[in-house]
Structure formats: C-alpha cells, structure tokens
Amino acid sequence: MFDFFRRKKAQTPTDAAKPEGAQERYSIEELAAAFPSREAESDTVGNDAAEPRANVDAAVVPAAPATHEIEATRPPEPVAEPVLAGVAEPVPAEVIAAALDVEPVTAAADPDIAAAAPIAPTHAVAEPAAPGKPGWRERLRGSAFARSFSGLFSRHPRLDDDLLDEIETALITADVGVSATTQLVESLRRRMKAREFADATALLAALRADLVAMLTPVAQPLHIDTNAKPFVLLTVGVNGVGKTTTIGKLAKRFKDENRPLMLAAGDTFRAAAVAQLQAWGERNGVPVVAQGQNADAASVAFDALQAAKARGTQVLIADTAGRLHTQQGLMAELGKIKRVLQKLDAAAPHEVLMVIDGTTGQNALSQLRQFHAAVGVTGLVVTKLDGTAKGGVVFALAREFGIPIRYAGIGERPEDLRVFDAEAFVDALLPESLGA
Ligand SMILES: Nc1nc2c(ncn2[C@@H]2O[C@H](COP(=O)(O)OP(=O)(O)OP(=O)(O)O)[C@@H](O)[C@H]2O)c(=O)[nH]1
C-alpha cells in the first residue's frame, strides 16, 4: 500500500482544486497502484539477473496488417516460436478503455471479441496534424524562455551592463542553470567590453549563436544500425515523463520508415501502460509483446528480444516502468533488464533512451545523473516542451552531460516528436527577428 503513495503521480493543479470527495471514480492507474500484486520491489531487484523464465505466458498482440508484414519477413526456420501462443491473458477491454478514456465496447465481456474490437481514436493515439502543422516557434512561444526574451527585446534595450543583467536573469529564470548562464553571460560581457557589438541587437545575435553552439554537439539524431538484428531501444525515465507516449510516436515514425518493428510492454507496474502500448501497436500495425501487469520486466524484455530475433525484426522498443531516480532498488532493476538482454545480444540495448519531462527544471540534471549511473544513457528525449516548460533545461543538460538529444516532444500528436534541431529550438525561444 505504501507503493500507492510513493509511486502515485503528482497531483495536477486541476486535481488539487477538486473538493474533497469530489472524485467519484478512481483512475485505473490509482486502482492498479493501490492494489499491486507485484512482490516488494526490494525482493525483485538488485538480485543478479536470474535466467528469465520460459516465455510460456508471453503474448504478441499483432495488428492484422503487421502480422502479414512480419510474417513475410520471418526467416524460414525461426529459432524459437515463443509468441502467438495466445495463452497470455488479454488486456481486458475496460482496462484499454480506461487507458484511452473511452467507454468499453459491450462485446468486451468476451476476451476474444475484446481483443478484436477496434479501439476508438483518442488523445493518446491522435490523428496526424492537418496540413500546415504548427512549427517549433508556435509550440514553444509560451515558454518562460521565449516570454522573457520577447519582453526584453520589445523594450529596445541599450547596450550596457543592465542588458547583461537582464539576460542573466532571463536565462536563470528559464532553467538554463547557473553554470551555463555564467558561461554565456561572461562571454558576452568580455566581447561587449572589447567593443565587438555595435548595439544590443548585435549582442543578442551573438547570444543566439552561443546558444546554438551549446546545443549543436548534442543534436545527434538516432541512427538505427540495421546490422543489429534487432536494434534494441530501451526507454527509461521517471514516472509520467511520457515514455509510453514517446514509444507510440516512435513506433509511428519507424513504421512510416517501413522498419519491421516490435514493442515490449515492459512497464509492468502501471496496468494502463500495457494497454496504452497495445493500443499504439494496434493503431500502427506493430506487434506488442506483453505478459501483463506485475510480470518481471526483464523477462518481458528477454521474451521480446527472442521473438524479435526469430522474426527478423529490425527494431525492438522496450518500455520500462517509471521510477524515481532516488529509488535505488528500482534503479538496479534497470541494470538487470540490460544484463538479461545481453544474454541474447552482447551489444543490446543499442540505445538507452532516457525520456525527460521538459517541465521538470533543474531536477532533470540529477535524474539524468542517476539513470546514467544505473544503465548508461546514450540518448535523450525531452518532452512537453510545449505547455509550461521553461525550455532552458535543455541547455543545462547539454552543457553538463553532452549526451545526444535525439528528439524533442513539442505536443501530444505523433508528428510532435521532432528530431532535435539546435537551430530550430533556439530560434523558437528567441524573438523572430533574431533568427537565422
Ligand atoms: N504536451 C505534451 N504532453 C506530452 C508529451 N509527451 C507526453 N505527453 C503526455 O504526458 C502524459 C504522460 O505520458 P506517458 O507516456 O503515460 O508517461 P510515462 O512516462 O509512460 O508514465 P509512467 O508509465 O507513469 O512512467 C500523457 O498525458 C502524454 O500525452 C509532449 O511532448 N507534450
């Protein structure tokens, strides 16, 4: 029961505003978290990876079109046929419905019918944007960073120390962090004293160039090595940062690139996460390996990799449960997942993609530090840069760690996961007249 309090997502302001007792129905996450049947976390983690159990209860939930495509690429003699056994419990329709915030279909009482029932499109599986989709600037202009700089610029500041003080305050307020801010402002100060700038606009243009230069080294797109059969992408991060959503968006992206793909529903703690991933899988015609809630995440990953190898899949994306970077037992579990994958492929996972919520602020730095120590992060996705994110943490992350930022999440739709672009990002935060 303690888990219910420890792992429950932070209340949103809307929740907090609700009068006590106003909640008539608990969400599926709350019910699942309140009554976990999972063994105590400390019992399941930190042990050396035991040989994962046979995958007798694993299931791949393929959507019809994907099955044909995957079948076509299957080698003549698969080394194992661990999936499609159909012995796993299907995720109940009401769980999927709860995850998607829709009414369950009536036929859901029959698991077979439920499995075949079409899933209504929702915000979680949003339609592609209409033509003329919004760009970076449109999505990021609400950020504290963009607001401070548009305010500063519209005042037509003079080229003096006050301007530098204002820039310093704007950068700190936008979560750029003290060390990155000091580096930027002191460099501008030196150049101002050396009379390098004709006016304030020239100084701001130099700031733009410095910001782009800070991000350029980490703007490294994810490269899928097609020789790795499959390329294993393990997603990690704290609770609610957008891991499962990001996997859905990546699935759509990879599917559009015609990459044979499989998903592993390794977030076995939050019941809705499995359903959420299966919904994404069905929508995009991508098979999903799942064992249901409370299964051993390492075992799900192992089964999925075995299945992906047998089917000649090009990319396997494994979800993991959100965990706080301060929960040492759960952090050790990530190491176990990695070791178990390496029993099948010494090079796996080929990418450990950490998803970071852009609204987190400077706390993102300690999150990354701990996750990197536990599992060796090789790439980042910074989500929720639309909304209330201040934007500046991206610079702090880049300066402190130099770990590639693969994607930026600037909205909830699939196409809102953008390949990280240093110039597009900086220009979205600064007044348009400064842009290149
Ligand atoms: N505005 C916005 N919302 C996002 C973005 N990425 C994810 N979200 C939302 O963030 C919320 C949490 O996303 P999930 O994918 O469930 O997060 P998770 O990390 O899998 O959660 P846990 O399983 O609890 O760890 C959902 O409402 C998503 O729609 C983004 O780039 N922008």
Coordinates of N, CA, C and O and ligand atoms in Angstrom, one line a residue, residues 9 123-124 237-246 249 267 270 273 276 319-323 355 382-387 408-412 416, ligand 1:
K9 N 1.5 9.6 -9.3 CA 2.0 10.8 -10.0 C 1.5 12.0 -9.2 O 0.5 12.0 -8.5
H123 N -7.1 11.0 -27.6 CA -5.9 11.8 -27.5 C -4.6 11.0 -27.4 O -3.6 11.5 -27.9
A124 N -4.7 9.8 -26.9 CA -3.5 9.0 -26.8 C -3.0 8.5 -28.1 O -1.8 8.2 -28.3
G237 N 13.1 6.4 -17.6 CA 12.8 7.7 -17.1 C 11.9 7.7 -15.9 O 11.4 6.6 -15.5
V238 N 11.7 8.8 -15.3 CA 10.9 8.8 -14.1 C 9.4 8.8 -14.5 O 9.1 8.8 -15.7
N239 N 8.5 8.6 -13.5 CA 7.1 8.4 -13.7 C 6.5 9.6 -14.5 O 6.7 10.8 -14.2
G240 N 5.7 9.3 -15.5 CA 4.8 10.3 -16.1 C 5.5 11.2 -17.1 O 5.0 12.2 -17.5
V241 N 6.8 10.9 -17.4 CA 7.5 11.9 -18.3 C 7.1 11.8 -19.8 O 7.4 12.7 -20.6
G242 N 6.4 10.7 -20.1 CA 6.0 10.5 -21.5 C 6.7 9.4 -22.2 O 6.8 9.3 -23.4
K243 N 7.2 8.4 -21.5 CA 7.9 7.2 -22.1 C 7.0 6.5 -23.0 O 7.3 6.3 -24.2
T244 N 5.8 6.1 -22.5 CA 4.9 5.2 -23.3 C 4.4 6.0 -24.5 O 4.4 5.5 -25.6
T245 N 4.1 7.3 -24.3 CA 3.6 8.1 -25.4 C 4.7 8.2 -26.5 O 4.5 8.2 -27.7
T246 N 6.0 8.4 -26.0 CA 7.1 8.6 -26.9 C 7.3 7.3 -27.7 O 7.6 7.4 -28.9
K249 N 4.9 7.3 -30.5 CA 5.2 8.2 -31.5 C 6.4 7.6 -32.3 O 6.4 7.7 -33.6
D267 N 6.6 -1.9 -19.1 CA 6.0 -1.2 -17.9 C 5.0 -2.0 -17.3 O 3.8 -1.9 -17.6
R270 N 2.3 -0.3 -14.1 CA 1.1 0.5 -14.4 C 0.3 -0.2 -15.4 O 0.6 -0.4 -16.6
A273 N -0.4 1.2 -18.8 CA 0.7 1.3 -19.7 C 0.7 0.2 -20.7 O 1.0 0.4 -21.9
Q276 N -2.0 0.9 -23.0 CA -1.7 2.1 -23.8 C -0.8 1.7 -25.0 O -1.0 2.1 -26.1
D319 N 9.6 -0.7 -23.4 CA 9.1 0.2 -22.4 C 9.6 -0.3 -21.0 O 9.9 -1.5 -20.8
T320 N 9.8 0.6 -20.1 CA 10.0 0.2 -18.7 C 9.1 1.1 -17.8 O 8.7 2.2 -18.2
A321 N 8.9 0.6 -16.6 CA 8.1 1.4 -15.7 C 8.8 2.6 -15.2 O 10.0 2.6 -15.1
G322 N 8.0 3.7 -15.0 CA 8.6 4.9 -14.5 C 9.1 4.7 -13.1 O 8.6 3.9 -12.3
R323 N 10.2 5.3 -12.8 CA 10.8 5.1 -11.4 C 11.5 6.4 -11.0 O 12.1 7.0 -11.9
V355 N 13.9 9.5 -21.3 CA 12.8 10.5 -21.6 C 12.8 11.4 -20.4 O 12.7 11.0 -19.2
V382 N 13.5 15.0 -24.8 CA 13.0 16.0 -23.9 C 11.5 16.3 -24.3 O 11.3 16.8 -25.4
T383 N 10.6 15.9 -23.5 CA 9.2 16.0 -23.8 C 8.5 17.3 -23.2 O 9.1 17.9 -22.4
K384 N 7.3 17.5 -23.6 CA 6.5 18.5 -23.1 C 7.1 19.9 -23.1 O 6.9 20.7 -22.2
L385 N 7.9 20.2 -24.2 CA 8.5 21.5 -24.4 C 7.4 22.5 -24.8 O 7.7 23.7 -24.7
D386 N 6.3 22.0 -25.3 CA 5.2 22.9 -25.4 C 4.6 23.1 -24.0 O 5.3 22.9 -23.1
G387 N 3.5 23.6 -23.8 CA 3.0 23.8 -22.5 C 3.8 24.7 -21.6 O 4.3 25.7 -22.0
A408 N 12.7 15.9 -29.5 CA 12.1 16.9 -28.6 C 10.6 16.6 -28.8 O 10.1 16.5 -29.9
G409 N 9.9 16.5 -27.7 CA 8.4 16.4 -27.7 C 7.8 17.8 -27.6 O 8.0 18.5 -26.6
I410 N 7.1 18.2 -28.6 CA 6.5 19.6 -28.6 C 5.0 19.5 -28.8 O 4.4 20.4 -29.2
G411 N 4.4 18.4 -28.3 CA 3.0 18.2 -28.3 C 2.6 16.7 -28.2 O 3.5 15.9 -28.1
E412 N 1.3 16.5 -28.2 CA 0.9 15.1 -28.0 C 0.7 14.3 -29.2 O 0.4 13.1 -29.1
D416 N 4.5 15.4 -33.4 CA 5.0 16.4 -32.5 C 6.3 15.9 -31.8 O 6.9 16.6 -31.0
Ligands
LIG1 N1 2.0 18.4 -24.0 C1 2.7 17.2 -24.2 N2 2.3 16.1 -23.5 C2 3.0 15.0 -23.6 C3 4.2 15.0 -24.4 N3 4.7 13.7 -24.3 C4 3.9 13.0 -23.5 N4 2.9 13.8 -23.0 C5 1.8 13.5 -22.1 O1 2.3 13.1 -20.9 C6 1.5 12.2 -20.2 C7 2.2 11.1 -19.6 O2 2.7 10.3 -20.7 P1 3.0 8.7 -20.5 O3 3.5 8.3 -21.8 O4 1.9 8.0 -19.9 O5 4.2 8.7 -19.5 P2 5.1 7.5 -18.9 O6 6.4 8.1 -18.7 O7 4.9 6.3 -19.8 O8 4.4 7.3 -17.5 P3 4.7 6.1 -16.4 O9 4.4 4.9 -17.0 O10 3.8 6.5 -15.2 O11 6.1 6.3 -16.0 C8 0.4 11.8 -21.2 O12 -0.8 12.6 -21.0 C9 1.0 12.2 -22.6 O13 0.0 12.6 -23.5 C10 4.6 16.2 -25.1 O14 5.7 16.2 -25.8 N5 3.8 17.3 -24.9

